[in-house]
Short mmCIF file of C-alpha atoms and ligand atoms in Angstrom, two decimals:
data_model
loop_
_atom_site.label_atom_id
_atom_site.label_comp_id
_atom_site.label_asym_id
_atom_site.label_seq_id
_atom_site.Cartn_x
_atom_site.Cartn_y
_atom_site.Cartn_z
CA MET A 1 2.06 -16.28 -80.58
CA ASP A 2 0.18 -19.66 -80.61
CA TYR A 3 1.68 -22.45 -78.25
CA SER A 4 3.07 -24.73 -80.95
CA GLU A 5 4.65 -22.07 -83.50
CA HIS A 6 8.30 -23.90 -83.04
CA PHE A 7 7.03 -27.40 -82.10
CA VAL A 8 5.44 -28.83 -84.97
CA TYR A 9 4.48 -31.98 -86.69
CA ARG A 10 6.30 -32.79 -89.99
CA ASP A 11 5.24 -35.88 -91.68
CA ASP A 12 3.37 -36.71 -88.45
CA GLN A 13 6.76 -36.59 -86.40
CA LEU A 14 7.01 -33.62 -83.74
CA TYR A 15 9.94 -31.34 -84.46
CA ALA A 16 11.47 -28.57 -82.07
CA GLU A 17 12.67 -26.03 -84.55
CA ASP A 18 14.54 -28.36 -86.83
CA CYS A 19 15.21 -30.95 -84.39
CA ARG A 20 13.23 -34.41 -84.46
CA VAL A 21 12.17 -34.76 -80.63
CA ALA A 22 12.29 -38.42 -80.83
CA ASP A 23 15.99 -38.05 -81.91
CA LEU A 24 16.54 -35.85 -78.66
CA ALA A 25 14.87 -38.22 -76.51
CA ALA A 26 17.17 -40.91 -78.02
CA LYS A 27 20.03 -38.77 -77.18
CA TYR A 28 19.42 -37.20 -73.83
CA GLY A 29 16.58 -39.96 -72.31
CA THR A 30 13.39 -39.33 -70.77
CA PRO A 31 11.79 -37.34 -68.88
CA LEU A 32 13.41 -34.34 -71.07
CA TYR A 33 12.83 -30.78 -71.29
CA VAL A 34 13.19 -29.05 -74.53
CA TYR A 35 13.28 -25.21 -75.18
CA SER A 36 13.41 -23.48 -78.57
CA ARG A 37 15.51 -20.57 -78.78
CA GLU A 38 14.06 -18.97 -81.35
CA SER A 39 10.69 -19.07 -79.29
CA LEU A 40 12.20 -17.38 -76.20
CA ARG A 41 13.72 -14.87 -78.68
CA GLN A 42 10.38 -13.69 -80.32
CA ALA A 43 8.92 -13.68 -76.75
CA PHE A 44 11.27 -11.00 -75.52
CA ALA A 45 10.89 -9.25 -78.77
CA ASP A 46 7.01 -9.25 -78.54
CA TYR A 47 7.33 -7.19 -75.13
CA ASP A 48 10.35 -5.09 -76.26
CA SER A 49 9.30 -3.82 -79.63
CA SER A 50 5.80 -2.95 -78.66
CA LEU A 51 6.91 -0.44 -76.43
CA SER A 52 7.81 3.23 -77.26
CA LEU A 53 8.42 4.74 -73.83
CA PRO A 54 11.54 4.13 -71.87
CA HIS A 55 11.05 0.56 -70.22
CA THR A 56 12.96 -2.25 -68.72
CA ILE A 57 11.90 -5.75 -69.25
CA CYS A 58 12.83 -7.99 -66.46
CA TYR A 59 12.22 -11.35 -67.16
CA SER A 60 10.72 -13.16 -63.68
CA VAL A 61 13.52 -15.86 -63.07
CA LYS A 62 11.12 -18.00 -61.05
CA ALA A 63 9.29 -19.34 -64.33
CA ASN A 64 12.49 -20.97 -65.76
CA SER A 65 15.81 -20.32 -63.99
CA ASN A 66 18.38 -22.30 -66.09
CA LEU A 67 21.37 -20.36 -66.64
CA ALA A 68 21.46 -20.59 -70.34
CA VAL A 69 17.86 -19.30 -70.51
CA LEU A 70 19.01 -16.31 -68.31
CA GLN A 71 21.79 -16.02 -70.36
CA LEU A 72 20.03 -15.77 -73.59
CA MET A 73 17.43 -13.00 -72.03
CA ALA A 74 20.77 -11.06 -70.61
CA SER A 75 22.02 -11.01 -74.51
CA LEU A 76 18.51 -9.56 -75.70
CA GLY A 77 19.00 -6.80 -73.02
CA SER A 78 16.64 -8.32 -70.56
CA GLY A 79 16.71 -7.34 -66.77
CA PHE A 80 15.53 -9.70 -63.89
CA ASP A 81 12.61 -9.91 -61.50
CA ILE A 82 14.18 -11.98 -58.53
CA VAL A 83 12.48 -13.14 -55.15
CA SER A 84 15.78 -14.64 -53.51
CA GLY A 85 19.50 -14.35 -53.04
CA GLY A 86 19.66 -17.48 -54.92
CA GLU A 87 17.93 -16.12 -58.01
CA LEU A 88 20.42 -13.24 -57.89
CA ALA A 89 23.53 -15.53 -57.88
CA ARG A 90 21.87 -17.11 -60.83
CA VAL A 91 21.29 -13.96 -62.62
CA ILE A 92 25.12 -12.94 -61.85
CA ALA A 93 26.34 -16.51 -63.10
CA ALA A 94 24.63 -16.04 -66.30
CA GLY A 95 26.19 -12.88 -66.98
CA GLY A 96 22.84 -10.59 -66.20
CA ASP A 97 23.17 -6.87 -65.32
CA PRO A 98 22.46 -6.54 -61.43
CA SER A 99 21.60 -2.76 -62.14
CA LYS A 100 18.26 -4.11 -64.10
CA VAL A 101 17.24 -6.24 -61.51
CA VAL A 102 14.19 -5.71 -59.46
CA TYR A 103 13.84 -7.80 -56.15
CA SER A 104 10.40 -8.75 -55.02
CA GLY A 105 8.95 -10.91 -52.29
CA VAL A 106 7.51 -10.93 -48.77
CA GLY A 107 10.14 -12.47 -46.67
CA LYS A 108 13.49 -10.93 -48.03
CA ARG A 109 16.27 -11.96 -45.22
CA GLU A 110 18.81 -9.42 -44.16
CA ASP A 111 21.71 -11.34 -45.67
CA GLU A 112 19.84 -11.45 -49.02
CA ILE A 113 19.40 -7.74 -48.87
CA ARG A 114 22.96 -7.21 -47.76
CA TYR A 115 24.16 -9.23 -50.81
CA ALA A 116 21.75 -7.34 -53.00
CA LEU A 117 22.97 -4.04 -52.01
CA GLU A 118 26.43 -5.24 -52.87
CA LYS A 119 25.81 -5.87 -56.25
CA GLY A 120 23.72 -2.73 -56.72
CA ILE A 121 20.37 -3.90 -58.05
CA TYR A 122 17.91 -1.59 -59.59
CA CYS A 123 15.49 -1.67 -56.81
CA PHE A 124 13.63 -3.63 -53.92
CA ASN A 125 10.03 -4.21 -54.28
CA ALA A 126 9.24 -3.68 -50.45
CA GLU A 127 6.12 -5.15 -49.12
CA SER A 128 5.70 -4.09 -45.72
CA GLU A 129 6.88 -1.36 -43.23
CA MET A 130 9.15 -3.79 -41.18
CA GLU A 131 10.93 -5.10 -44.08
CA LEU A 132 11.64 -1.06 -45.06
CA GLN A 133 12.87 -0.80 -41.59
CA THR A 134 15.12 -3.65 -42.30
CA ILE A 135 16.26 -2.45 -45.62
CA SER A 136 17.07 0.93 -44.35
CA ASP A 137 19.16 -0.88 -41.07
CA VAL A 138 20.94 -2.62 -43.39
CA ALA A 139 21.76 0.26 -45.92
CA VAL A 140 22.81 2.38 -42.97
CA SER A 141 25.18 -0.72 -41.81
CA MET A 142 26.79 -0.47 -45.40
CA ASN A 143 26.56 3.47 -45.37
CA VAL A 144 24.53 3.20 -48.42
CA LYS A 145 21.27 4.24 -49.64
CA ALA A 146 18.72 1.31 -50.72
CA PRO A 147 16.84 2.26 -53.76
CA VAL A 148 13.04 1.05 -53.03
CA ALA A 149 9.92 0.93 -54.77
CA LEU A 150 6.62 0.02 -52.79
CA ARG A 151 4.77 -3.24 -53.66
CA VAL A 152 1.22 -1.82 -53.73
CA ASN A 153 -1.97 -4.16 -53.65
CA PRO A 154 -4.44 -2.42 -55.41
CA ALA A 155 -7.20 -4.90 -54.54
CA VAL A 156 -8.21 -5.96 -58.29
CA ASP A 157 -9.47 -9.43 -58.98
CA PRO A 158 -7.37 -11.07 -61.65
CA HIS A 159 -9.93 -13.67 -62.33
CA THR A 160 -7.23 -16.59 -62.17
CA HIS A 161 -6.50 -19.63 -60.01
CA HIS A 162 -6.82 -18.91 -56.31
CA HIS A 163 -3.44 -20.14 -55.85
CA ILE A 164 -1.66 -17.45 -58.40
CA ALA A 165 -3.72 -14.25 -57.42
CA THR A 166 -1.98 -11.99 -55.58
CA GLY A 167 -3.40 -8.70 -55.71
CA LEU A 168 -6.55 -9.59 -54.04
CA LYS A 169 -7.40 -7.57 -50.74
CA THR A 170 -6.59 -10.83 -48.43
CA SER A 171 -3.55 -11.79 -50.38
CA LYS A 172 -0.18 -11.64 -48.23
CA PHE A 173 1.44 -9.48 -51.00
CA GLY A 174 1.82 -5.84 -51.13
CA VAL A 175 0.74 -2.72 -48.98
CA ALA A 176 -2.67 -2.59 -48.45
CA TRP A 177 -4.09 0.11 -50.96
CA GLU A 178 -5.52 2.28 -47.94
CA ASP A 179 -2.07 2.36 -46.36
CA VAL A 180 -0.15 3.05 -49.28
CA PRO A 181 0.17 6.94 -48.41
CA ALA A 182 1.37 6.57 -44.90
CA VAL A 183 3.59 3.84 -46.20
CA TYR A 184 5.43 5.96 -48.28
CA GLU A 185 5.69 8.83 -46.04
CA TYR A 186 7.07 6.57 -43.33
CA ALA A 187 9.74 5.19 -45.99
CA SER A 188 10.80 8.66 -47.04
CA LYS A 189 11.72 9.30 -43.72
CA LEU A 190 14.04 6.48 -43.31
CA PRO A 191 17.77 7.20 -43.03
CA GLY A 192 18.86 4.03 -45.76
CA ILE A 193 16.16 4.23 -48.14
CA CYS A 194 15.58 6.27 -51.41
CA ILE A 195 12.14 5.82 -52.71
CA ARG A 196 12.65 5.19 -56.63
CA GLY A 197 8.99 4.09 -57.75
CA VAL A 198 5.94 2.19 -57.28
CA ASP A 199 5.25 -1.54 -57.99
CA CYS A 200 2.41 -4.01 -58.26
CA HIS A 201 1.60 -7.28 -59.51
CA ILE A 202 -2.09 -8.65 -59.36
CA GLY A 203 -1.32 -12.14 -60.48
CA SER A 204 -0.37 -14.95 -63.19
CA GLN A 205 -2.13 -16.51 -65.98
CA ILE A 206 -4.45 -13.45 -66.68
CA THR A 207 -6.25 -14.27 -70.00
CA THR A 208 -8.11 -10.97 -70.29
CA LEU A 209 -6.96 -7.39 -70.32
CA SER A 210 -9.68 -6.08 -68.05
CA PRO A 211 -8.01 -6.96 -64.94
CA PHE A 212 -4.59 -5.08 -65.92
CA ARG A 213 -6.92 -2.13 -67.15
CA GLU A 214 -8.32 -2.05 -63.57
CA MET A 215 -4.83 -2.12 -62.15
CA ALA A 216 -3.43 0.54 -64.70
CA GLU A 217 -6.28 3.00 -63.77
CA LYS A 218 -5.42 2.54 -59.92
CA ILE A 219 -1.52 2.67 -60.43
CA ARG A 220 -1.71 5.99 -62.76
CA ASP A 221 -3.13 7.95 -60.40
CA LEU A 222 -1.15 6.89 -57.87
CA ALA A 223 2.01 7.34 -59.80
CA VAL A 224 1.40 10.83 -60.50
CA THR A 225 0.89 11.66 -57.06
CA LEU A 226 4.06 9.92 -56.16
CA LYS A 227 6.18 11.69 -58.66
CA ASP A 228 5.23 15.06 -57.38
CA ARG A 229 5.70 14.19 -54.11
CA TYR A 230 8.72 11.77 -53.95
CA GLY A 231 10.31 12.08 -57.36
CA ILE A 232 9.66 8.55 -58.18
CA GLU A 233 11.31 7.71 -61.43
CA SER A 234 9.74 3.99 -62.34
CA VAL A 235 6.34 2.01 -62.33
CA ASP A 236 6.57 -1.51 -62.06
CA VAL A 237 3.39 -3.50 -63.33
CA GLY A 238 4.50 -6.97 -62.53
CA GLY A 239 3.94 -10.21 -64.09
CA GLY A 240 2.80 -10.48 -67.97
CA LEU A 241 0.23 -11.96 -69.65
CA GLY A 242 -1.10 -15.43 -69.45
CA ILE A 243 -0.65 -17.95 -72.39
CA ASN A 244 -2.39 -20.26 -74.55
CA TYR A 245 -2.27 -23.61 -72.97
CA ASP A 246 -5.55 -24.90 -74.77
CA ASN A 247 -7.07 -22.55 -77.14
CA ASP A 248 -7.80 -19.80 -74.27
CA GLY A 249 -8.23 -17.13 -76.52
CA THR A 250 -5.46 -14.97 -74.70
CA PRO A 251 -4.83 -11.48 -75.96
CA ALA A 252 -1.87 -10.60 -77.87
CA VAL A 253 1.15 -9.10 -75.82
CA SER A 254 1.22 -5.95 -78.11
CA ASP A 255 -2.52 -5.25 -77.07
CA TYR A 256 -1.49 -5.49 -73.31
CA MET A 257 1.45 -3.08 -74.23
CA LYS A 258 -0.86 -0.71 -75.96
CA LEU A 259 -3.12 -0.39 -72.83
CA LEU A 260 0.21 0.27 -70.86
CA GLU A 261 1.13 2.90 -73.24
CA GLU A 262 -2.31 4.38 -73.04
CA TYR A 263 -2.12 4.67 -69.44
CA PHE A 264 1.80 5.30 -68.67
CA GLY A 265 2.89 6.76 -71.97
CA ASP A 266 2.76 10.52 -71.03
CA LEU A 267 4.06 10.36 -67.26
CA GLY A 268 7.81 10.60 -67.90
CA LEU A 269 8.17 7.62 -65.87
CA ARG A 270 10.47 4.28 -66.78
CA LEU A 271 8.25 1.22 -67.21
CA VAL A 272 9.24 -1.90 -65.68
CA LEU A 273 7.50 -5.35 -66.61
CA GLU A 274 8.35 -8.74 -65.01
CA PRO A 275 6.91 -11.44 -67.44
CA GLY A 276 7.53 -14.90 -66.56
CA ARG A 277 5.21 -17.30 -67.92
CA SER A 278 4.73 -15.56 -71.42
CA MET A 279 8.41 -15.50 -71.91
CA VAL A 280 8.95 -19.09 -71.70
CA GLY A 281 5.77 -20.87 -71.32
CA ASN A 282 5.27 -22.00 -74.75
CA ALA A 283 9.01 -22.27 -75.75
CA GLY A 284 9.39 -25.21 -73.71
CA ILE A 285 7.82 -29.11 -74.01
CA LEU A 286 8.18 -31.95 -71.47
CA VAL A 287 8.92 -35.19 -73.13
CA THR A 288 8.16 -38.26 -71.68
CA LYS A 289 8.26 -42.30 -72.21
CA VAL A 290 4.87 -44.62 -71.64
CA GLN A 291 6.26 -47.28 -69.25
CA TYR A 292 2.98 -49.03 -69.07
CA ILE A 293 -0.56 -49.29 -69.96
CA LYS A 294 -3.09 -50.09 -67.75
CA LYS A 295 -6.61 -50.60 -68.33
CA ALA A 296 -9.09 -50.70 -65.26
CA ALA A 297 -12.14 -48.52 -64.44
CA LYS A 298 -9.91 -45.97 -66.48
CA ASN A 299 -7.37 -46.50 -69.01
CA PHE A 300 -4.08 -45.36 -67.66
CA ALA A 301 -0.94 -44.35 -69.80
CA ILE A 302 2.08 -44.44 -67.14
CA VAL A 303 4.57 -42.55 -68.05
CA ASP A 304 8.37 -41.78 -66.91
CA ALA A 305 7.54 -37.79 -65.92
CA GLY A 306 5.67 -37.40 -62.61
CA MET A 307 4.62 -34.57 -60.74
CA ASN A 308 8.11 -34.18 -59.41
CA ASP A 309 9.15 -33.15 -62.99
CA MET A 310 5.99 -31.19 -63.43
CA ILE A 311 3.56 -30.08 -60.89
CA ARG A 312 1.17 -27.57 -62.35
CA PRO A 313 -1.59 -30.07 -63.03
CA ALA A 314 -1.37 -31.62 -59.47
CA LEU A 315 -0.97 -28.27 -57.75
CA TYR A 316 -3.51 -26.21 -59.74
CA THR A 317 -5.52 -28.64 -61.43
CA ALA A 318 -3.78 -27.00 -64.55
CA TRP A 319 -4.72 -28.57 -68.10
CA MET A 320 -1.73 -28.71 -70.36
CA ASN A 321 -1.91 -30.08 -74.00
CA ILE A 322 -0.36 -33.80 -74.14
CA SER A 323 0.37 -35.64 -77.63
CA GLU A 324 1.97 -38.16 -79.23
CA VAL A 325 5.64 -37.54 -80.46
CA ASP A 326 5.03 -39.86 -83.36
CA ARG A 327 1.47 -39.07 -84.92
CA SER A 328 1.74 -41.28 -88.00
CA ASP A 329 -0.66 -44.32 -86.56
CA ARG A 330 -3.53 -43.29 -84.54
CA SER A 331 -5.95 -45.73 -85.29
CA ALA A 332 -5.86 -47.16 -81.54
CA ALA A 333 -6.88 -43.91 -80.08
CA ASP A 334 -8.55 -44.03 -76.92
CA LYS A 335 -9.20 -41.92 -73.83
CA TYR A 336 -6.14 -42.11 -71.22
CA THR A 337 -5.20 -40.42 -68.10
CA VAL A 338 -1.61 -39.78 -68.15
CA VAL A 339 0.23 -40.36 -65.04
CA GLY A 340 3.43 -40.74 -63.33
CA PRO A 341 5.11 -43.07 -61.17
CA ILE A 342 4.79 -41.22 -57.79
CA CYS A 343 2.97 -42.70 -55.15
CA GLU A 344 0.16 -40.04 -54.93
CA SER A 345 -3.19 -40.09 -56.77
CA SER A 346 -2.52 -36.26 -57.62
CA ASP A 347 0.45 -37.32 -59.78
CA LYS A 348 -1.01 -36.73 -63.20
CA LEU A 349 -0.16 -34.89 -66.40
CA GLY A 350 -3.45 -35.09 -68.02
CA GLU A 351 -6.73 -36.53 -67.72
CA ASP A 352 -9.07 -38.58 -70.15
CA ARG A 353 -6.92 -37.91 -73.10
CA LEU A 354 -7.71 -38.92 -76.56
CA LEU A 355 -4.18 -40.89 -77.36
CA SER A 356 -3.02 -43.82 -79.41
CA VAL A 357 -0.37 -45.10 -77.24
CA LYS A 358 1.66 -48.52 -76.30
CA LYS A 359 4.59 -49.32 -74.24
CA GLY A 360 7.65 -47.49 -75.25
CA ASP A 361 5.88 -44.42 -77.32
CA LEU A 362 6.85 -40.83 -76.58
CA LEU A 363 4.50 -38.32 -75.31
CA VAL A 364 4.86 -34.55 -75.27
CA GLN A 365 3.18 -32.24 -72.94
CA PHE A 366 3.09 -28.76 -74.44
CA SER A 367 3.60 -25.36 -72.92
CA ALA A 368 5.82 -26.57 -70.20
CA GLY A 369 8.49 -24.04 -70.07
CA ALA A 370 7.26 -22.01 -67.40
CA TYR A 371 7.08 -23.30 -64.18
CA GLY A 372 8.04 -26.62 -65.14
CA PHE A 373 11.45 -27.75 -64.49
CA SER A 374 11.63 -24.72 -61.78
CA MET A 375 9.18 -26.19 -59.71
CA SER A 376 10.48 -29.73 -60.12
CA SER A 377 11.82 -31.79 -57.08
CA ASN A 378 13.37 -34.84 -55.94
CA TYR A 379 10.18 -36.39 -54.23
CA ASN A 380 10.28 -40.04 -54.41
CA SER A 381 14.04 -39.80 -54.57
CA ARG A 382 13.75 -39.15 -58.57
CA PRO A 383 16.67 -37.62 -60.37
CA ARG A 384 15.49 -34.28 -61.75
CA ALA A 385 15.19 -33.95 -65.72
CA ALA A 386 17.69 -32.58 -68.36
CA GLU A 387 17.06 -29.66 -70.33
CA VAL A 388 18.06 -29.42 -73.78
CA MET A 389 17.83 -25.87 -75.88
CA VAL A 390 17.54 -26.16 -79.77
CA LYS A 391 18.57 -23.66 -82.09
CA GLY A 392 17.69 -24.49 -85.73
CA GLY A 393 19.02 -28.20 -86.10
CA GLU A 394 21.44 -28.09 -83.40
CA ASP A 395 21.03 -29.07 -79.73
CA PHE A 396 22.61 -28.04 -76.49
CA GLU A 397 22.45 -29.62 -73.27
CA ILE A 398 21.96 -27.19 -70.88
CA ARG A 399 21.14 -29.09 -67.78
CA THR A 400 22.74 -32.56 -67.40
CA ARG A 401 20.27 -35.14 -65.86
CA GLU A 402 20.93 -35.37 -62.40
CA THR A 403 22.49 -39.19 -61.12
CA VAL A 404 21.11 -40.78 -58.16
CA GLU A 405 24.66 -39.83 -56.22
CA ASP A 406 23.47 -36.03 -57.11
CA LEU A 407 20.40 -37.07 -54.62
CA TRP A 408 22.37 -37.40 -51.42
CA ARG A 409 25.11 -34.77 -51.94
CA GLY A 410 25.37 -32.89 -48.60
CA GLU A 411 23.82 -35.83 -46.65
CA HIS A 412 25.82 -37.33 -44.13
CA LEU A 413 25.43 -40.75 -42.36
CA LEU A 414 25.66 -40.58 -38.30
N1 LLP B 1 6.51 -10.73 -60.42
C1 LLP B 1 5.98 -11.26 -59.42
C2 LLP B 1 6.45 -10.57 -58.28
C3 LLP B 1 5.81 -12.32 -59.31
O1 LLP B 1 5.15 -13.25 -58.10
C4 LLP B 1 5.39 -13.26 -60.49
C5 LLP B 1 4.74 -14.82 -60.38
C6 LLP B 1 5.79 -12.50 -61.87
C7 LLP B 1 6.04 -11.30 -61.72
C8 LLP B 1 5.60 -13.46 -63.25
O2 LLP B 1 4.42 -13.64 -63.53
P1 LLP B 1 3.94 -14.49 -64.88
O3 LLP B 1 4.36 -13.25 -65.79
O4 LLP B 1 4.91 -15.55 -65.10
O5 LLP B 1 2.45 -14.53 -64.64
N2 LLP B 1 3.42 -21.59 -60.33
C9 LLP B 1 2.44 -21.16 -60.93
C10 LLP B 1 2.71 -19.69 -61.23
C11 LLP B 1 3.23 -18.55 -60.10
C12 LLP B 1 3.21 -17.25 -60.19
C13 LLP B 1 4.25 -16.44 -58.94
N3 LLP B 1 4.41 -15.16 -59.62
C14 LLP B 1 1.94 -21.76 -62.13
O6 LLP B 1 2.61 -22.72 -62.72
O7 LLP B 1 0.83 -21.46 -62.78
#
């Protein structure tokens, strides 16, 4: 899917489905996140309809955890990949089914483990012996057995930004490949554990299939052994494909699903996938207004969205496409670095972009639906943005813009 399929220009005006983005900005203010419902629906269907073996798509909540996004995913039949008790509470509040939830992460707290057991999740993806012991202890104290998959670290280089590579030998994630047999044996002897599957996740924004193939080769052989020895029922291959931010030439989701069928189709196991970015990334945009133009050694377009609203360029030097919302007059196009109001030099949305802008114009950052709002903060005491979902020509406010009073909720004067 091309990144702009549901965000297109008609007569040089940007539309989100059939809503004019300039109208949405006037109605809800800026900075504003806008999501296309149809794009979300299609992204889920891309995964779901390409697989014929038994499977559960567990949308990775961290990518975009807005209740309405979770509600839509749940209504499409999605399960959820969570990494905290907070994310589980969100899934439940949105109407998600806990029995389709997998719980990953290296640092689960005892109260979070208890909460997940009470709600009856599908399984914990456990990442260490000590965590297994804790999960077992909590389960025994509740008189239940905890369903567990071991997150194994297959030591595959995903060729992505080092901040988001998780399957390297040196990563904090998963059980080291050479320790996997011993840790399964250990888990099988714990009184509160029932072994349900095997899990791995090698990284995010992976734009070629070869790391996935390398991972599948290793995990398939392991899954065969584990099925024999412990009767596992599922194999979880972690996050989804990377997306096109530019013309990155990312493979089609259906090609990745074909690869998974090839390796796991004949095992009689349930395939679990945890896609995040590819479900929501290209289904969202960030709309921002130009506050000032400043011409110095560089030309700066100073906008009202900062790194607190969208941290990806600052944190990962991520390149994200930026354009004018109204492209009817590009005669004054020049190179601009698009910066926010935050007091940090890394506060950039994009560098040296060819734009025709003046004070008051609207700009759009594409592919902002994943790890955009969910990573936003109140840094510099900035209320977080509003979020809107469009469906055809209708718009729904799915998160009200924060007020300044919201900023100090829970704080107390001496
Ligand atoms: N499962 C696990 C265990 C994960 O850690 C992640 C992402 C996913 C699934 C979803 O992966 P995806 O399909 O989105 O690639 N904030 C970064 C990305 C961090 C990814 C963390 N883990 C960014 O903005 O690029």
